[in-house]
mmCIF file with all atom_site columns, C-alpha atoms in Angstrom:
data_model
loop_
_atom_site.group_PDB
_atom_site.id
_atom_site.type_symbol
_atom_site.label_atom_id
_atom_site.label_alt_id
_atom_site.label_comp_id
_atom_site.label_asym_id
_atom_site.label_entity_id
_atom_site.label_seq_id
_atom_site.pdbx_PDB_ins_code
_atom_site.Cartn_x
_atom_site.Cartn_y
_atom_site.Cartn_z
_atom_site.occupancy
_atom_site.B_iso_or_equiv
_atom_site.pdbx_formal_charge
_atom_site.auth_seq_id
_atom_site.auth_comp_id
_atom_site.auth_asym_id
_atom_site.auth_atom_id
_atom_site.pdbx_PDB_model_num
ATOM 1  C CA . UNK A 1 1  ? 53.131 33.922 -29.944 1.00 54.00 ? 721 UNK A CA 1
ATOM 2  C CA . UNK A 1 2  ? 55.128 31.814 -32.387 1.00 60.00 ? 722 UNK A CA 1
ATOM 3  C CA . UNK A 1 3  ? 52.229 31.731 -34.875 1.00 60.00 ? 723 UNK A CA 1
ATOM 4  C CA . UNK A 1 4  ? 51.976 35.529 -34.616 1.00 52.00 ? 724 UNK A CA 1
ATOM 5  C CA . UNK A 1 5  ? 55.707 35.871 -35.311 1.00 57.00 ? 725 UNK A CA 1
ATOM 6  C CA . UNK A 1 6  ? 55.456 33.547 -38.305 1.00 56.00 ? 726 UNK A CA 1
ATOM 7  C CA . UNK A 1 7  ? 52.448 35.461 -39.630 1.00 56.00 ? 727 UNK A CA 1
ATOM 8  C CA . UNK A 1 8  ? 54.229 38.760 -39.108 1.00 51.00 ? 728 UNK A CA 1
ATOM 9  C CA . UNK A 1 9  ? 57.334 37.412 -40.813 1.00 57.00 ? 729 UNK A CA 1
ATOM 10 C CA . UNK A 1 10 ? 55.292 36.145 -43.739 1.00 55.00 ? 730 UNK A CA 1
ATOM 11 C CA . UNK A 1 11 ? 53.512 39.500 -44.055 1.00 54.00 ? 731 UNK A CA 1
ATOM 12 C CA . UNK A 1 12 ? 56.828 41.317 -43.941 1.00 56.00 ? 732 UNK A CA 1
ATOM 13 C CA . UNK A 1 13 ? 58.299 38.984 -46.531 1.00 53.00 ? 733 UNK A CA 1
ATOM 14 C CA . UNK A 1 14 ? 55.293 39.581 -48.749 1.00 52.00 ? 734 UNK A CA 1
ATOM 15 C CA . UNK A 1 15 ? 55.644 43.354 -48.383 1.00 52.00 ? 735 UNK A CA 1
ATOM 16 C CA . UNK A 1 16 ? 59.336 43.177 -49.186 1.00 49.00 ? 736 UNK A CA 1
ATOM 17 C CA . UNK A 1 17 ? 58.911 40.506 -51.844 1.00 45.00 ? 737 UNK A CA 1
ATOM 18 C CA . UNK A 1 18 ? 59.141 43.008 -54.649 1.00 51.00 ? 738 UNK A CA 1
ATOM 19 C CA . UNK A 1 19 ? 62.632 43.864 -53.451 1.00 64.00 ? 739 UNK A CA 1
ATOM 20 C CA . UNK A 1 20 ? 63.920 40.299 -53.739 1.00 71.00 ? 740 UNK A CA 1
ATOM 21 C CA . UNK A 1 21 ? 64.842 38.311 -56.779 1.00 83.00 ? 741 UNK A CA 1
ATOM 22 C CA . UNK A 1 22 ? 62.642 35.336 -57.656 1.00 86.00 ? 742 UNK A CA 1
ATOM 23 C CA . UNK A 1 23 ? 65.479 32.982 -56.676 1.00 87.00 ? 743 UNK A CA 1
ATOM 24 C CA . UNK A 1 24 ? 65.803 34.575 -53.231 1.00 88.00 ? 744 UNK A CA 1
ATOM 25 C CA . UNK A 1 25 ? 62.034 34.418 -52.809 1.00 90.00 ? 745 UNK A CA 1
ATOM 26 C CA . UNK A 1 26 ? 62.091 30.687 -53.571 1.00 91.00 ? 746 UNK A CA 1
ATOM 27 C CA . UNK A 1 27 ? 64.891 30.088 -51.055 1.00 92.00 ? 747 UNK A CA 1
ATOM 28 C CA . UNK A 1 28 ? 63.033 32.012 -48.375 1.00 93.00 ? 748 UNK A CA 1
ATOM 29 C CA . UNK A 1 29 ? 59.694 30.337 -49.173 1.00 94.00 ? 749 UNK A CA 1
ATOM 30 C CA . UNK A 1 30 ? 61.279 26.876 -48.975 1.00 96.00 ? 750 UNK A CA 1
ATOM 31 C CA . UNK A 1 31 ? 62.852 27.686 -45.607 1.00 96.00 ? 751 UNK A CA 1
ATOM 32 C CA . UNK A 1 32 ? 59.552 29.031 -44.282 1.00 96.00 ? 752 UNK A CA 1
ATOM 33 C CA . UNK A 1 33 ? 57.703 25.909 -45.434 1.00 96.00 ? 753 UNK A CA 1
ATOM 34 C CA . UNK A 1 34 ? 60.311 23.667 -43.823 1.00 97.00 ? 754 UNK A CA 1
ATOM 35 C CA . UNK A 1 35 ? 60.204 25.707 -40.606 1.00 97.00 ? 755 UNK A CA 1
ATOM 36 C CA . UNK A 1 36 ? 56.420 25.513 -40.513 1.00 96.00 ? 756 UNK A CA 1
ATOM 37 C CA . UNK A 1 37 ? 56.533 21.725 -40.951 1.00 97.00 ? 757 UNK A CA 1
ATOM 38 C CA . UNK A 1 38 ? 58.999 21.452 -38.064 1.00 96.00 ? 758 UNK A CA 1
ATOM 39 C CA . UNK A 1 39 ? 56.842 23.786 -35.965 1.00 96.00 ? 759 UNK A CA 1
ATOM 40 C CA . UNK A 1 40 ? 53.776 21.644 -36.711 1.00 96.00 ? 760 UNK A CA 1
ATOM 41 C CA . UNK A 1 41 ? 55.702 18.614 -35.446 1.00 96.00 ? 761 UNK A CA 1
ATOM 42 C CA . UNK A 1 42 ? 56.607 20.548 -32.304 1.00 96.00 ? 762 UNK A CA 1
ATOM 43 C CA . UNK A 1 43 ? 52.953 21.488 -31.768 1.00 95.00 ? 763 UNK A CA 1
ATOM 44 C CA . UNK A 1 44 ? 52.062 17.795 -31.669 1.00 95.00 ? 764 UNK A CA 1
ATOM 45 C CA . UNK A 1 45 ? 54.675 17.081 -28.976 1.00 96.00 ? 765 UNK A CA 1
ATOM 46 C CA . UNK A 1 46 ? 54.056 17.235 -25.239 1.00 96.00 ? 766 UNK A CA 1
ATOM 47 C CA . UNK A 1 47 ? 55.449 20.253 -23.398 1.00 96.00 ? 767 UNK A CA 1
ATOM 48 C CA . UNK A 1 48 ? 59.067 19.874 -22.420 1.00 96.00 ? 768 UNK A CA 1
ATOM 49 C CA . UNK A 1 49 ? 62.657 20.230 -23.567 1.00 96.00 ? 769 UNK A CA 1
ATOM 50 C CA . UNK A 1 50 ? 62.175 18.192 -26.748 1.00 96.00 ? 770 UNK A CA 1
ATOM 51 C CA . UNK A 1 51 ? 59.308 20.433 -27.887 1.00 96.00 ? 771 UNK A CA 1
ATOM 52 C CA . UNK A 1 52 ? 61.339 23.554 -27.139 1.00 96.00 ? 772 UNK A CA 1
ATOM 53 C CA . UNK A 1 53 ? 64.269 22.126 -29.104 1.00 96.00 ? 773 UNK A CA 1
ATOM 54 C CA . UNK A 1 54 ? 62.008 21.486 -32.114 1.00 96.00 ? 774 UNK A CA 1
ATOM 55 C CA . UNK A 1 55 ? 60.628 25.032 -31.919 1.00 96.00 ? 775 UNK A CA 1
ATOM 56 C CA . UNK A 1 56 ? 64.161 26.427 -31.768 1.00 97.00 ? 776 UNK A CA 1
ATOM 57 C CA . UNK A 1 57 ? 65.111 24.276 -34.770 1.00 96.00 ? 777 UNK A CA 1
ATOM 58 C CA . UNK A 1 58 ? 62.169 25.721 -36.718 1.00 96.00 ? 778 UNK A CA 1
ATOM 59 C CA . UNK A 1 59 ? 63.305 29.239 -35.822 1.00 96.00 ? 779 UNK A CA 1
ATOM 60 C CA . UNK A 1 60 ? 66.874 28.497 -36.947 1.00 96.00 ? 780 UNK A CA 1
ATOM 61 C CA . UNK A 1 61 ? 65.731 26.987 -40.251 1.00 96.00 ? 781 UNK A CA 1
ATOM 62 C CA . UNK A 1 62 ? 63.599 30.030 -41.010 1.00 95.00 ? 782 UNK A CA 1
ATOM 63 C CA . UNK A 1 63 ? 66.338 32.447 -39.967 1.00 95.00 ? 783 UNK A CA 1
ATOM 64 C CA . UNK A 1 64 ? 68.941 30.657 -42.084 1.00 95.00 ? 784 UNK A CA 1
ATOM 65 C CA . UNK A 1 65 ? 66.622 30.810 -45.095 1.00 93.00 ? 785 UNK A CA 1
ATOM 66 C CA . UNK A 1 66 ? 66.099 34.532 -44.613 1.00 91.00 ? 786 UNK A CA 1
ATOM 67 C CA . UNK A 1 67 ? 69.841 35.100 -44.263 1.00 92.00 ? 787 UNK A CA 1
ATOM 68 C CA . UNK A 1 68 ? 70.559 33.075 -47.394 1.00 90.00 ? 788 UNK A CA 1
ATOM 69 C CA . UNK A 1 69 ? 67.929 35.011 -49.363 1.00 89.00 ? 789 UNK A CA 1
ATOM 70 C CA . UNK A 1 70 ? 69.304 38.308 -48.076 1.00 87.00 ? 790 UNK A CA 1
ATOM 71 C CA . UNK A 1 71 ? 72.815 37.287 -49.040 1.00 87.00 ? 791 UNK A CA 1
ATOM 72 C CA . UNK A 1 72 ? 71.631 36.403 -52.535 1.00 83.00 ? 792 UNK A CA 1
ATOM 73 C CA . UNK A 1 73 ? 70.221 39.900 -53.034 1.00 77.00 ? 793 UNK A CA 1
ATOM 74 C CA . UNK A 1 74 ? 72.623 41.881 -50.878 1.00 72.00 ? 794 UNK A CA 1
ATOM 75 C CA . UNK A 1 75 ? 73.952 44.838 -52.805 1.00 59.00 ? 795 UNK A CA 1
ATOM 76 C CA . UNK A 1 76 ? 75.585 46.599 -49.892 1.00 44.00 ? 796 UNK A CA 1
ATOM 77 C CA . UNK A 1 77 ? 72.454 48.358 -48.691 1.00 51.00 ? 797 UNK A CA 1
ATOM 78 C CA . UNK A 1 78 ? 71.121 47.767 -45.214 1.00 51.00 ? 798 UNK A CA 1
ATOM 79 C CA . UNK A 1 79 ? 67.413 47.048 -45.093 1.00 56.00 ? 799 UNK A CA 1
ATOM 80 C CA . UNK A 1 80 ? 65.369 48.425 -42.173 1.00 56.00 ? 800 UNK A CA 1
ATOM 81 C CA . UNK A 1 81 ? 64.875 44.856 -40.964 1.00 59.00 ? 801 UNK A CA 1
ATOM 82 C CA . UNK A 1 82 ? 68.653 44.454 -40.703 1.00 56.00 ? 802 UNK A CA 1
ATOM 83 C CA . UNK A 1 83 ? 69.412 47.791 -39.033 1.00 55.00 ? 803 UNK A CA 1
ATOM 84 C CA . UNK A 1 84 ? 67.853 47.071 -35.652 1.00 57.00 ? 804 UNK A CA 1
ATOM 85 C CA . UNK A 1 85 ? 65.818 50.302 -35.702 1.00 51.00 ? 805 UNK A CA 1
ATOM 86 C CA . UNK A 1 86 ? 62.547 51.464 -37.114 1.00 50.00 ? 806 UNK A CA 1
ATOM 87 C CA . UNK A 1 87 ? 59.182 49.818 -37.495 1.00 49.00 ? 807 UNK A CA 1
ATOM 88 C CA . UNK A 1 88 ? 60.589 46.311 -37.672 1.00 46.00 ? 808 UNK A CA 1
ATOM 89 C CA . UNK A 1 89 ? 61.684 46.275 -34.046 1.00 43.00 ? 809 UNK A CA 1
#
Protein backbone atom coordinates (compact mmCIF):
# COMPACT_ATOMS: atom_id res chain seq x y z
CA UNK A 1 0.00 0.00 0.00
CA UNK A 2 2.83 2.38 0.85
CA UNK A 3 4.49 1.82 -2.55
CA UNK A 4 1.14 2.56 -4.23
CA UNK A 5 0.81 5.79 -2.25
CA UNK A 6 4.35 6.83 -3.15
CA UNK A 7 3.72 6.03 -6.82
CA UNK A 8 0.44 7.93 -6.74
CA UNK A 9 2.13 10.87 -5.04
CA UNK A 10 4.93 10.86 -7.59
CA UNK A 11 2.42 10.73 -10.46
CA UNK A 12 0.46 13.58 -8.93
CA UNK A 13 3.61 15.60 -8.42
CA UNK A 14 4.56 14.99 -12.03
CA UNK A 15 1.12 16.09 -13.23
CA UNK A 16 1.28 19.22 -11.11
CA UNK A 17 4.96 19.82 -11.79
CA UNK A 18 4.24 22.46 -14.37
CA UNK A 19 2.52 24.48 -11.66
CA UNK A 20 5.57 24.58 -9.39
CA UNK A 21 8.72 26.59 -9.68
CA UNK A 22 11.94 24.70 -10.39
CA UNK A 23 13.14 25.46 -6.85
CA UNK A 24 9.99 23.99 -5.31
CA UNK A 25 10.31 20.95 -7.56
CA UNK A 26 13.88 20.40 -6.33
CA UNK A 27 12.80 20.68 -2.69
CA UNK A 28 9.99 18.20 -3.22
CA UNK A 29 12.18 15.81 -5.23
CA UNK A 30 14.86 15.84 -2.52
CA UNK A 31 12.28 15.10 0.17
CA UNK A 32 10.81 12.26 -1.89
CA UNK A 33 14.26 10.75 -2.46
CA UNK A 34 15.07 10.99 1.24
CA UNK A 35 11.69 9.47 2.16
CA UNK A 36 12.22 6.62 -0.27
CA UNK A 37 15.66 5.90 1.21
CA UNK A 38 14.15 5.79 4.70
CA UNK A 39 11.32 3.58 3.44
CA UNK A 40 13.86 1.22 1.85
CA UNK A 41 15.59 0.95 5.23
CA UNK A 42 12.23 0.18 6.84
CA UNK A 43 11.55 -2.53 4.25
CA UNK A 44 14.75 -4.29 5.32
CA UNK A 45 13.70 -4.29 9.00
CA UNK A 46 11.72 -7.05 10.70
CA UNK A 47 8.06 -6.33 11.40
CA UNK A 48 7.49 -4.44 14.61
CA UNK A 49 7.39 -1.02 16.23
CA UNK A 50 10.80 0.05 14.93
CA UNK A 51 9.78 -0.67 11.32
CA UNK A 52 6.52 1.22 11.78
CA UNK A 53 8.43 4.17 13.25
CA UNK A 54 10.76 4.24 10.22
CA UNK A 55 7.78 4.13 7.84
CA UNK A 56 6.13 6.99 9.73
CA UNK A 57 9.40 8.95 9.56
CA UNK A 58 9.48 8.46 5.78
CA UNK A 59 5.90 9.72 5.54
CA UNK A 60 6.73 12.80 7.63
CA UNK A 61 9.83 13.62 5.58
CA UNK A 62 7.85 13.42 2.35
CA UNK A 63 4.96 15.44 3.77
CA UNK A 64 7.29 18.14 5.08
CA UNK A 65 8.95 18.40 1.67
CA UNK A 66 5.58 18.78 -0.03
CA UNK A 67 4.52 21.43 2.47
CA UNK A 68 7.77 23.34 2.01
CA UNK A 69 7.41 23.22 -1.78
CA UNK A 70 3.79 24.35 -1.53
CA UNK A 71 4.78 27.20 0.74
CA UNK A 72 7.44 28.29 -1.73
CA UNK A 73 4.87 28.58 -4.51
CA UNK A 74 1.82 29.53 -2.48
CA UNK A 75 0.14 32.55 -4.00
CA UNK A 76 -3.03 32.40 -1.95
CA UNK A 77 -4.80 29.88 -4.15
CA UNK A 78 -5.93 26.56 -2.76
CA UNK A 79 -4.98 23.60 -4.90
CA UNK A 80 -7.43 20.68 -5.18
CA UNK A 81 -4.95 18.54 -3.25
CA UNK A 82 -5.15 21.00 -0.34
CA UNK A 83 -8.93 21.45 -0.31
CA UNK A 84 -9.88 17.99 0.93
CA UNK A 85 -12.39 17.47 -1.90
CA UNK A 86 -12.30 16.32 -5.47
CA UNK A 87 -10.34 13.66 -7.27
CA UNK A 88 -7.41 13.79 -4.87
CA UNK A 89 -9.36 12.29 -1.99
